[in-house]
Coordinates of C-alpha atoms in Angstrom, one line a residue:
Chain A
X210 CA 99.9 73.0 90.8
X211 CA 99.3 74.6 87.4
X212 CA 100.7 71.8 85.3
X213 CA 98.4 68.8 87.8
X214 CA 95.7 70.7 86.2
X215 CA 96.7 70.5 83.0
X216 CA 97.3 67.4 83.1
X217 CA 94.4 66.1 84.1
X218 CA 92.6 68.2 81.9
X219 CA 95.1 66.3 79.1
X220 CA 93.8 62.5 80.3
X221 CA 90.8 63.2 80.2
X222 CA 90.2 65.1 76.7
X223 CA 92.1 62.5 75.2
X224 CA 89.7 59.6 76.7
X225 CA 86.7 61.6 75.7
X226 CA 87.3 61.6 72.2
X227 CA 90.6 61.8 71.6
X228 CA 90.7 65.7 70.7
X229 CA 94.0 66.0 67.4
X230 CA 93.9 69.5 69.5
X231 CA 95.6 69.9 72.7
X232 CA 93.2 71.4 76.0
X233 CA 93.6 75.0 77.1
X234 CA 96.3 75.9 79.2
X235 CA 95.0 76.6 82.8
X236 CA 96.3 79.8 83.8
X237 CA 96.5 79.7 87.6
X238 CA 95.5 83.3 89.8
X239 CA 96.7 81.2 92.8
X240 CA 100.3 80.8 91.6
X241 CA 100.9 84.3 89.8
X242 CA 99.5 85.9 92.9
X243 CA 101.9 84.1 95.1
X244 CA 104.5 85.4 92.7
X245 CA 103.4 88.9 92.8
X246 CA 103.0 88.7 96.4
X247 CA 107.1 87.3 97.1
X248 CA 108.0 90.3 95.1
X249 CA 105.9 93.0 97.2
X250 CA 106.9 91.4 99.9
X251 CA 110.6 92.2 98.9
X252 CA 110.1 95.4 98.1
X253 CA 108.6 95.9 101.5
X254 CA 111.4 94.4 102.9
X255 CA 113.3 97.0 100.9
X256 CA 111.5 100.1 102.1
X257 CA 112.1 99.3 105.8
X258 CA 115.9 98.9 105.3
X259 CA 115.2 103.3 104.2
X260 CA 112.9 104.0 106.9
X261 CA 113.0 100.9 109.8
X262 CA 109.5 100.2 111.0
X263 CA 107.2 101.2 107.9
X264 CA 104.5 99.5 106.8
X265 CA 102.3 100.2 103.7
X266 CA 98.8 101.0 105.4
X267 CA 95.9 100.2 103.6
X268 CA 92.2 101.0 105.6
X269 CA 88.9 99.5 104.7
X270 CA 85.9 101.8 104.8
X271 CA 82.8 100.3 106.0
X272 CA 81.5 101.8 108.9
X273 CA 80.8 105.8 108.9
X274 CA 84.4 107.5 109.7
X275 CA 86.0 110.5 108.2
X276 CA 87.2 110.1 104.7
X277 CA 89.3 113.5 104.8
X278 CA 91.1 112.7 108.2
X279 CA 92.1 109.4 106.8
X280 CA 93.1 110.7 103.4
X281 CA 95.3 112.9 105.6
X282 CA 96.5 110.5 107.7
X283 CA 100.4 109.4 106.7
X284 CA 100.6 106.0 107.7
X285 CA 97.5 105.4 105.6
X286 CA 98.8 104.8 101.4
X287 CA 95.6 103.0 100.9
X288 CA 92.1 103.9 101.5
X289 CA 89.5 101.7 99.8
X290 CA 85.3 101.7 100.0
X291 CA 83.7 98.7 100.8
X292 CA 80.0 98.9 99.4
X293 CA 77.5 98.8 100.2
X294 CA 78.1 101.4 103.4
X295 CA 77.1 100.1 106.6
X296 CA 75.2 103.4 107.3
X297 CA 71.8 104.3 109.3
X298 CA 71.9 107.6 107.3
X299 CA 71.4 106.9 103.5
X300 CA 74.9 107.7 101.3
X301 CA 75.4 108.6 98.1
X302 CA 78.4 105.6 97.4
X303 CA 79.7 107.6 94.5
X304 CA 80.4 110.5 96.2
X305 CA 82.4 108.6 99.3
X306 CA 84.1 106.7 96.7
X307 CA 85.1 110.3 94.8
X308 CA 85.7 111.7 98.6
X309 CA 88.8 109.2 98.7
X310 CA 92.6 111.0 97.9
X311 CA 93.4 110.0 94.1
X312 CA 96.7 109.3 96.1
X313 CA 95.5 106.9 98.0
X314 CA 92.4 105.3 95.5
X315 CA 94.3 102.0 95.7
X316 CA 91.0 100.8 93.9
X317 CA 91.1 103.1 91.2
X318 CA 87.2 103.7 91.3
X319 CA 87.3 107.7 91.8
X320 CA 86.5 109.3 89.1
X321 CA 90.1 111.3 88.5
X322 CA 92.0 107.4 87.9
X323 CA 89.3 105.8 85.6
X324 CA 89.5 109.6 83.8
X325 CA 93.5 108.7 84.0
X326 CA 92.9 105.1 82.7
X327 CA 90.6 105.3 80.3
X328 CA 92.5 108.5 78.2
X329 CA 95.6 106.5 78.1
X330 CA 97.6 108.2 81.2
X331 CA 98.5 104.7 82.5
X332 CA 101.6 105.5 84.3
X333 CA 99.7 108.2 86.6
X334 CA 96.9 106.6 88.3
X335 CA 95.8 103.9 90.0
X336 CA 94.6 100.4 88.1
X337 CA 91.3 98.7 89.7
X338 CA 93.1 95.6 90.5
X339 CA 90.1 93.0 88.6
X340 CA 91.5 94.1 85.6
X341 CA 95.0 94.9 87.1
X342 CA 95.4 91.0 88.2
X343 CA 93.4 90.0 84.6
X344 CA 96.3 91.7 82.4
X345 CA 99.1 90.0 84.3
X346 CA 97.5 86.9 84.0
X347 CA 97.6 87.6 80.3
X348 CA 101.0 88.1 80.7
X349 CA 101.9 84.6 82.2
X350 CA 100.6 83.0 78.8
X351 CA 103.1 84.9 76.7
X352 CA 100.6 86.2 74.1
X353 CA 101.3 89.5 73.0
X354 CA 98.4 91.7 73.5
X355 CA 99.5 94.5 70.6
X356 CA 97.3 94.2 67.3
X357 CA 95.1 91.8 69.1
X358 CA 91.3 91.5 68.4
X359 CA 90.4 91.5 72.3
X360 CA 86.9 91.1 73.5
X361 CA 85.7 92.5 76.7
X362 CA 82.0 91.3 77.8
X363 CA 80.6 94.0 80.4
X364 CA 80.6 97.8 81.1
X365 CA 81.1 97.9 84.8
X366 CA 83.2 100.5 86.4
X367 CA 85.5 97.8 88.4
X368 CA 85.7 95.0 85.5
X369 CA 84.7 95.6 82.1
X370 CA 85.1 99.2 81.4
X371 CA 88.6 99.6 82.8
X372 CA 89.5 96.1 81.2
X373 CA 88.3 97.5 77.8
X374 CA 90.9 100.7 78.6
X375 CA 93.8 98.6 79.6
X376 CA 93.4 96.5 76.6
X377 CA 93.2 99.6 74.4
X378 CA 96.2 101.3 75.8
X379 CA 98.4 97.9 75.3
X380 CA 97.5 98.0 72.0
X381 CA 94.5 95.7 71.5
X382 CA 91.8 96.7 68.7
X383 CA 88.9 96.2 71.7
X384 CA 85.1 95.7 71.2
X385 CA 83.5 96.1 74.7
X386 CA 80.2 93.6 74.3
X387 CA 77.3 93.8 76.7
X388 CA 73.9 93.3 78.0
X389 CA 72.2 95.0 74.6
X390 CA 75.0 93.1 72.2
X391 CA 72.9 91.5 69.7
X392 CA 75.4 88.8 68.4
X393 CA 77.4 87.6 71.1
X394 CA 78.5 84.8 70.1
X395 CA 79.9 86.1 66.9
X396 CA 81.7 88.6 68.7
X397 CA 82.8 86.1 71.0
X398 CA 84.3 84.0 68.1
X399 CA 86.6 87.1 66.9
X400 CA 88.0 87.6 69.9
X401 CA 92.1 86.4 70.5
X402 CA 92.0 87.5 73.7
X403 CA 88.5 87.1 76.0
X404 CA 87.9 88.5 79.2
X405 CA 84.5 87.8 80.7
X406 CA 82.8 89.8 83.6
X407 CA 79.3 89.3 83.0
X408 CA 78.3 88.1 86.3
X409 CA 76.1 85.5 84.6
X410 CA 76.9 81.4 85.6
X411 CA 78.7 80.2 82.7
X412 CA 77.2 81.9 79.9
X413 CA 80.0 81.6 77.2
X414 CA 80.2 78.1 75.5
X415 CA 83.2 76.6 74.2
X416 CA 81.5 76.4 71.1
X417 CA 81.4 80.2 70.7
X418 CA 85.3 80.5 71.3
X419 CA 87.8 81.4 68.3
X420 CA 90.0 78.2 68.7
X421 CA 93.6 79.3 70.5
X422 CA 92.0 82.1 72.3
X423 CA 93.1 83.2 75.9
X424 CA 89.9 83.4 77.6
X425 CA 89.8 85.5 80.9
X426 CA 86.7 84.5 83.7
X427 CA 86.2 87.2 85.7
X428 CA 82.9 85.7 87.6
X429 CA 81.9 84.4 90.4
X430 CA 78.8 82.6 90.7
X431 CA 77.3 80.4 92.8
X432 CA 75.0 78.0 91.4
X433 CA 73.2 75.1 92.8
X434 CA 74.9 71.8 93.5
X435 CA 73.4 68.8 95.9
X436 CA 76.6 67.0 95.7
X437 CA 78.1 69.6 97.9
X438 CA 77.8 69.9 101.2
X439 CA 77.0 73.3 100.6
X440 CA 74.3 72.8 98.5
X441 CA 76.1 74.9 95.6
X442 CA 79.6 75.4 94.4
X443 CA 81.3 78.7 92.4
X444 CA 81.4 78.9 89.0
X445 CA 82.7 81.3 86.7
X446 CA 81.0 83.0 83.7
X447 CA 82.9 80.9 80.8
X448 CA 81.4 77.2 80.7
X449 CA 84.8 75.6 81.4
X450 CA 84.5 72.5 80.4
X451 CA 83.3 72.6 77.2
X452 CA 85.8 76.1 77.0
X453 CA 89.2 74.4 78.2
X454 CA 88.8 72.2 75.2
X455 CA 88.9 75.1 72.3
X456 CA 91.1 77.8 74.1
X457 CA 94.3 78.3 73.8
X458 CA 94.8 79.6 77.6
X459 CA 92.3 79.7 80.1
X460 CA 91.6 80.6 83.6
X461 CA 89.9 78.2 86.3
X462 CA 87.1 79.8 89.0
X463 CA 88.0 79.6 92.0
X464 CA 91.8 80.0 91.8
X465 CA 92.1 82.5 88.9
X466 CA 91.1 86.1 88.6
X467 CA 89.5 86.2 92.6
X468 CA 93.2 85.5 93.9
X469 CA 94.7 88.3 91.7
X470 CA 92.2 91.3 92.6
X471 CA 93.9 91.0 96.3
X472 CA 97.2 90.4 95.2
X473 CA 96.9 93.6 93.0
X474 CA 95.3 95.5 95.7
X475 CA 98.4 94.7 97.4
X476 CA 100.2 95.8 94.6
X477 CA 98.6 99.7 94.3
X478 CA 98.9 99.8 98.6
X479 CA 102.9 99.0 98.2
X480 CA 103.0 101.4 94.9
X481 CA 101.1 104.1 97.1
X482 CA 103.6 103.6 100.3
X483 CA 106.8 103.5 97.8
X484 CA 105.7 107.0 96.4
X485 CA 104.7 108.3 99.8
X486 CA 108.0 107.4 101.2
X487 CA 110.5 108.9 98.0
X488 CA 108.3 112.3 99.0
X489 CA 109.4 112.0 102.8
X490 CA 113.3 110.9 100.9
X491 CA 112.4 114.0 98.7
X492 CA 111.6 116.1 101.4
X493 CA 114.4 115.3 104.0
Chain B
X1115 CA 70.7 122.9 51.4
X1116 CA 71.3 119.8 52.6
X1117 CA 68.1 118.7 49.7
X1118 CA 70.3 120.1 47.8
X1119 CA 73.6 118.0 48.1
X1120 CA 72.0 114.8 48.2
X1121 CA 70.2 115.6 44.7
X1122 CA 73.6 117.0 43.0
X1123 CA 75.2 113.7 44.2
X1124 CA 72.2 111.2 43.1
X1125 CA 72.0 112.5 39.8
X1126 CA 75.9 112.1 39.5
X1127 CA 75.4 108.2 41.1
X1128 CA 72.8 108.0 38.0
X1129 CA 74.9 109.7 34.9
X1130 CA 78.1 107.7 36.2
X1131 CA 77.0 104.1 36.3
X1132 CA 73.3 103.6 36.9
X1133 CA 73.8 102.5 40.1
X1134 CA 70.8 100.0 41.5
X1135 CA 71.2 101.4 45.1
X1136 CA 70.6 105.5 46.0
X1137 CA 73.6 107.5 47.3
X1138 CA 74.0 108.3 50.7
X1139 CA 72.2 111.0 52.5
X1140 CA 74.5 114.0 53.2
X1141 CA 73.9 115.1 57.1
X1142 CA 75.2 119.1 57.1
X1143 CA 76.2 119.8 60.1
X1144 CA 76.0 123.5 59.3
X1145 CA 72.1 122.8 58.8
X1146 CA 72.0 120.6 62.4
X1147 CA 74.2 123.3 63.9
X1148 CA 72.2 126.3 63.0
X1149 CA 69.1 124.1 64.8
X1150 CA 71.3 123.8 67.7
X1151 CA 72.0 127.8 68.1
X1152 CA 68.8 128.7 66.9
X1153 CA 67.7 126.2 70.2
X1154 CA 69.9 127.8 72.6
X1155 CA 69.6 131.4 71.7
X1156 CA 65.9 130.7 73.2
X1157 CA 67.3 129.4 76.1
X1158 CA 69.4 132.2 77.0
X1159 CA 66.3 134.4 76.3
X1160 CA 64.8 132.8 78.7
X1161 CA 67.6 133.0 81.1
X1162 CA 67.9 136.6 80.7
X1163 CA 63.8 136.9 81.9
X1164 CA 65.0 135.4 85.0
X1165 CA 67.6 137.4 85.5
X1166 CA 68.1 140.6 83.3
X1167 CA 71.1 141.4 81.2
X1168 CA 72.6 138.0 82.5
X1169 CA 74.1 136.2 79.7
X1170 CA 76.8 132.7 79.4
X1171 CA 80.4 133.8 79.4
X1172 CA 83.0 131.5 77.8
X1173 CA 86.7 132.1 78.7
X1174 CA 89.8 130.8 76.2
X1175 CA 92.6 130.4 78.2
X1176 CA 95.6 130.9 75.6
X1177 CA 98.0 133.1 77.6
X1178 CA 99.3 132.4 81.1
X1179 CA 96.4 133.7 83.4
X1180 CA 95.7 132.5 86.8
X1181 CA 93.2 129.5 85.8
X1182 CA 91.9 129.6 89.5
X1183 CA 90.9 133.3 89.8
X1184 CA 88.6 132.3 86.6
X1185 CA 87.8 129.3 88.0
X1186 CA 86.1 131.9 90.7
X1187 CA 84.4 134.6 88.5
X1188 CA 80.8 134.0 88.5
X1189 CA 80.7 135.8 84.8
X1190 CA 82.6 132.9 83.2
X1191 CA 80.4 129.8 83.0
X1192 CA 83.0 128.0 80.9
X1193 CA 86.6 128.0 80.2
X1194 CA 88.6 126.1 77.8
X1195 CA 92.6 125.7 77.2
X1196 CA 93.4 126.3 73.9
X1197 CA 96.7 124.1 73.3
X1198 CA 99.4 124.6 72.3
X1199 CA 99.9 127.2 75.8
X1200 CA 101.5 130.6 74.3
X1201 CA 104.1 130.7 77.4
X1202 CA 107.6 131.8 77.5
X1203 CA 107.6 129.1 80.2
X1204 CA 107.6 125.5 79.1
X1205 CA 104.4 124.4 81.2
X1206 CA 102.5 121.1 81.4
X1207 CA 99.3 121.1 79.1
X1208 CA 97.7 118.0 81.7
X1209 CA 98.2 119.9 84.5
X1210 CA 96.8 123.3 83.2
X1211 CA 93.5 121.4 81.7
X1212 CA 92.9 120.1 85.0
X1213 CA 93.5 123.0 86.8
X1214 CA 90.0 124.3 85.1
X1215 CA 87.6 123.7 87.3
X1216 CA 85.1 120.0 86.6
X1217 CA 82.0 123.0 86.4
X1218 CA 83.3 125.1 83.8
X1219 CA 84.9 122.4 82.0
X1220 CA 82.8 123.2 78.3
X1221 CA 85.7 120.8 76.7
X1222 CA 85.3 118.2 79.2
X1223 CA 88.6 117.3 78.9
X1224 CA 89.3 117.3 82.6
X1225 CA 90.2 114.2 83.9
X1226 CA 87.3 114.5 86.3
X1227 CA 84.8 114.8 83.6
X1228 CA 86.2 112.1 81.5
X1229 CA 86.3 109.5 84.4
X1230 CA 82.3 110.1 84.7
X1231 CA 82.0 110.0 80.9
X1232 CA 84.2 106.9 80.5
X1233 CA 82.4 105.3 83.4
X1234 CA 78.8 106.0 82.3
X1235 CA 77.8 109.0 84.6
X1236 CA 76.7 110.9 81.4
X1237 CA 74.4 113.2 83.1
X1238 CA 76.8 114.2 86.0
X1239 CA 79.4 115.8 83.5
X1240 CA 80.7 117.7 80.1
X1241 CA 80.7 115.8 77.2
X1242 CA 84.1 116.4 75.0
X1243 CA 82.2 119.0 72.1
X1244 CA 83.0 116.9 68.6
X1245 CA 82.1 113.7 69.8
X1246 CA 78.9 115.2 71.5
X1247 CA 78.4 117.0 67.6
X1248 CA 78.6 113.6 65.9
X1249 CA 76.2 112.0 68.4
X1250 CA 73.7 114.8 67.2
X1251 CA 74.7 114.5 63.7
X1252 CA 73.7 110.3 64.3
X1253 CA 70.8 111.2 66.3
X1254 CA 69.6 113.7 62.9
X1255 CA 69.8 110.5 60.8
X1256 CA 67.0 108.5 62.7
X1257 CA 69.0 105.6 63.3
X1258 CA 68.6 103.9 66.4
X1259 CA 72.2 103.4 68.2
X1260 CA 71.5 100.7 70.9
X1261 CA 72.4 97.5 69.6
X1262 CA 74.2 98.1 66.4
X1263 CA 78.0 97.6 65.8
X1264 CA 79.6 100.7 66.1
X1265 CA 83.3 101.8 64.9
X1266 CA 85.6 103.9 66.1
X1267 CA 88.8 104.5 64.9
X1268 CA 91.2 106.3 67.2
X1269 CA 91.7 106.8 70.4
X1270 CA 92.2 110.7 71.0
X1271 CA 90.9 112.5 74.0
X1272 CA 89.3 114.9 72.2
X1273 CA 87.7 112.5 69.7
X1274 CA 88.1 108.6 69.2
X1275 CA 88.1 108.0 73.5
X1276 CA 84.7 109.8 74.0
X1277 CA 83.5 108.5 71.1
X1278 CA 83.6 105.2 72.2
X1279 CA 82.5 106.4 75.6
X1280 CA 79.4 108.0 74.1
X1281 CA 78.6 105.3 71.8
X1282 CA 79.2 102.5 74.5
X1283 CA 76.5 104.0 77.0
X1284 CA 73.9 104.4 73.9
X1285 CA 74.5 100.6 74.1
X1286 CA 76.3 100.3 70.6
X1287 CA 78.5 97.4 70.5
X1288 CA 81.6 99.2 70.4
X1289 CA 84.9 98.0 68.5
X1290 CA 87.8 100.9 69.0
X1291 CA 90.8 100.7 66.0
X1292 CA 93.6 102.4 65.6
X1293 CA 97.4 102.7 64.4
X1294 CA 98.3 99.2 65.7
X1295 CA 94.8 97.4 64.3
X1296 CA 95.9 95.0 62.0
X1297 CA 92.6 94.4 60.1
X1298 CA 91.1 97.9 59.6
X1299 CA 89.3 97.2 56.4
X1300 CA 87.6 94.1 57.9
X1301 CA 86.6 96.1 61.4
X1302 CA 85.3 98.9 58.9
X1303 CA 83.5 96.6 57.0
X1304 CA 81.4 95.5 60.0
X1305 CA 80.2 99.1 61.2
X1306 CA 76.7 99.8 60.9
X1307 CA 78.1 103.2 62.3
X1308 CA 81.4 104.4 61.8
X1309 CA 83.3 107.6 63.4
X1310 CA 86.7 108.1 61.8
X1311 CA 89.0 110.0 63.7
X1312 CA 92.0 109.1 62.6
X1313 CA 93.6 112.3 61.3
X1314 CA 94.3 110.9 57.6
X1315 CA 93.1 112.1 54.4
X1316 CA 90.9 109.9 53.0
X1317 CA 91.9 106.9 54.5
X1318 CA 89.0 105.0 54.6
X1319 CA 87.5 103.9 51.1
X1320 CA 84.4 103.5 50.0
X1321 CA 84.8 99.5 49.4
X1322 CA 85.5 98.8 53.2
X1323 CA 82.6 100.1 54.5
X1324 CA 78.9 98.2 54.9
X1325 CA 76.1 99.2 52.8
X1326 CA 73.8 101.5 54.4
X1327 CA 76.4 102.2 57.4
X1328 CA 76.5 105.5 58.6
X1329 CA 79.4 107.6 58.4
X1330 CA 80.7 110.4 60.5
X1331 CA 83.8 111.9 59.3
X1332 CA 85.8 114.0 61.8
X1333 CA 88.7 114.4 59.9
X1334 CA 90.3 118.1 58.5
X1335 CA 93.2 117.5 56.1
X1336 CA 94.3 119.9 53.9
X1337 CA 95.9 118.3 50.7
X1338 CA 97.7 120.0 48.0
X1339 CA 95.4 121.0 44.8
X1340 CA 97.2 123.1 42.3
X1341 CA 93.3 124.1 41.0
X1342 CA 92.7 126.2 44.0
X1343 CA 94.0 129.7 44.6
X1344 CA 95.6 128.5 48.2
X1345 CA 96.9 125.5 46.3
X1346 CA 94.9 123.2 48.8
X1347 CA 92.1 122.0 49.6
X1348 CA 90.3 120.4 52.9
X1349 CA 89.2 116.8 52.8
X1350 CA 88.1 114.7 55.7
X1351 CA 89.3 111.1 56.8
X1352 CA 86.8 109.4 54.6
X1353 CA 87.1 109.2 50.8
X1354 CA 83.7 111.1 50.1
X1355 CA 83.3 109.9 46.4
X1356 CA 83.3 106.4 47.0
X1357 CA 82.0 106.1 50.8
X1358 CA 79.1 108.1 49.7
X1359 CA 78.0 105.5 46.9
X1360 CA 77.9 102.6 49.1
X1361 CA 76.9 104.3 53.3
X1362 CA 73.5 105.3 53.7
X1363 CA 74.4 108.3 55.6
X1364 CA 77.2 110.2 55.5
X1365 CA 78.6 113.7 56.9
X1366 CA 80.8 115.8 54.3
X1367 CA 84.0 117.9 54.9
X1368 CA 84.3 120.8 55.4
X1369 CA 80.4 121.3 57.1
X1370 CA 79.9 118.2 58.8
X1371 CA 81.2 117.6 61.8
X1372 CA 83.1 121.2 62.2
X1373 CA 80.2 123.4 62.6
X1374 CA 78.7 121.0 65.0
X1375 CA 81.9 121.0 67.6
X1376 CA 81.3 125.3 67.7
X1377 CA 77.5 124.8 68.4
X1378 CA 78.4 122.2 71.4
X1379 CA 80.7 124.3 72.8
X1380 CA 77.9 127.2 73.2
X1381 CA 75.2 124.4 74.0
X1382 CA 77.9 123.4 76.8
X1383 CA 78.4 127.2 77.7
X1384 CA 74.9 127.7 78.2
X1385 CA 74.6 124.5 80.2
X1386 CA 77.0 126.1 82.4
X1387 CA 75.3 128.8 82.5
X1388 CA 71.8 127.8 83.4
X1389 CA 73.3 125.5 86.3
X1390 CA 75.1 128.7 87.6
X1391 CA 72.0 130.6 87.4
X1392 CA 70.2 127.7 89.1
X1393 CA 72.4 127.7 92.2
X1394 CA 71.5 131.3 92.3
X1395 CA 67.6 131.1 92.4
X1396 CA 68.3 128.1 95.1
X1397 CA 70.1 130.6 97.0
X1398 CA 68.3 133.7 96.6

């Protein structure tokens, strides 16, 4: 599927105006995530040959229940917080979310795994999986991350601000950009390696982007669109059109980053069930 | 005495080559820390007319004590782990750090407190005392932070990682370098505030940096100089000579950023200790 796109993308550069550079590579979430998920899948298969019948549990909190019975709960390994809370009584979200097990934080969102993430203990928390899925689709390209100039646009506590830690911690000199960045497109044009969760409908221009560069879309935005049945379709926050034709790698919306946050949510439930299950091995 | 400084160094500037721009300003942080203790020795005066004879304790953890019957004594407000442990046992430093409770956490070094800092929740936790000294010490210059290009280099829990953290949610647009950045001098040279702690004497020379940037140096070297009776003498991670001919603010070494790490521990302490006194006048 990845290499129709490209393709296309190829034809239709080259009638355009017959670029001497090569389009971006389209990095595709749909088929890494399918890759990551045959591999869980595996290792699933592999637990149940040590202990026939388990299955890595993962809950979704939306409606009022107890966090604490569920973080005790064994054949739970994953509790996540799905905001806002569907509650008469008013809730403070950041306290449920800090309620959660750091065991079982397959989000990463409580306070104890971003304090994990962003001081460089990597191999002792849980990732949020935006950012999770984002580096492994850096990955696919082949670019080495180490030395990089990598620029992260946003602060949040599930995209940008973890990104800009797991940049760091592979080696990446990272600039976080944001809302009160001055000269974004100059920062923009530094940057080897992009990764874009603004939350604003295609805000960075192909013009702005160092030529080469892997650029990362995190958004998802809907926008209007009277061609569709709809009446909009989703865009991302990288204009890709005019983007595809100066990166160097680049990832579509739908089908890139959106596939990979539930594949890597899948990812930190198995990795909680593995470690829950070598403490029963440990135990017995 | 900090009048004092600058006009030593601007009549050197003048004999030396006639330079067309002024020298830095010199920021003491012995003057901004003596501000800062003068401050909080009010506030604990005031404390104490709440509550007579009650003054903030400060535990240092150095030998093996039980962290969690500290954690409990309503005399100690704040506790810090001095590193390395003096143990006969070999015992992790992580775990013993975040053992300490997030409330008494002065360092905030806890994981807990760093996940809020990292993540923006500045006024829900402990800020890491020299990063928190050098924010003063850029807040005592009158330059506004939100906006400007700031750079860090290194990535330490104690310094570079806060640093950023601090920075970032002032709304600086925050670049973090360190061992593996490939470009230093460039990154340097874009810093319209720069915080160096990168634990190397006098890395960073005057020619990289931007004219008119402000410098914070958190560096403490010692270096061998045979003209001193201890055959050394302490120099910072900045080159003072020449990065104070071309910054427009700069903080020297020794008294610069080392005074101001002391007085945030005790502004931290008394934090502590007026939130403690609080929960006692809600309860009584």
């Amino acid at each position: 599927m990845m290499s129709l796109v490209c393709l296309s993308l190829r034809l239709r550069a080259a009638g355009c105006h017959g670029s001497r550079r090569s389009v971006a590579t389209v990095v595709s979430g749909n088929k890494t995530a399918s890759l990551v998920r045959q591999r869980l899948q595996m290792e699933v298969q592999e637990m149940r040959s040590v202990l026939s019948g388990f299955r890595p549990g993962l809950l979704v909190l939306q409606v009022l229940q107890s966090v604490l019975s569920i973080n005790a709960d064994p054949a739970v390994h994953g509790l996540i917080v799905q905001l806002p809370l569907d509650s008469v009584n008013p809730m403070d979200p950041e306290r449920i979310t800090n309620a959660v097990s750091p065991e079982k934080d397959v989000d990463g969102l409580s306070c104890i795994n971003a304090g994990k993430l962003s001081r460089g203990d990597l191999k002792d928390c849980f990732i949020p999986c935006t950012p999770n899925g984002c580096m492994e689709l850096i990955r696919q390209t082949g670019v080495s991350v180490a030395g990089k100039q990598a620029v992260v646009i946003g602060r949040s506590k599930i995209v940008g601000a973890p990104m800009h830690d797991l940049l760091l911690w592979s080696n990446a000199t990272v600039t976080t950009c944001h809302s009160k960045t001055l000269d974004l497109p100059e920062q923009v044009g530094r940057a080897d390696i992009l990764v874009v969760g603004a939350g604003r409908a295609e805000m960075v221009r192909g013009d702005w982007l160092k030529e080469g560069a892997v650029v990362i879309d995190c958004g998802i935005n809907h926008i209007p669109d009277e061609r569709k049945l709809s009446g909009h379709r989703v865009v991302g926050d990288v204009h890709f059109a005019s983007a595809s034709q100066r990166a160097g790698f680049i990832t579509p919306v739908p089908g890139g980053v959106g596939p990979m946050t539930v594949a890597m949510l899948m990812e930190n439930t198995v990795q909680s069930a593995r470690h829950f299950l070598l403490k029963i091995q440990a135990g017995g």
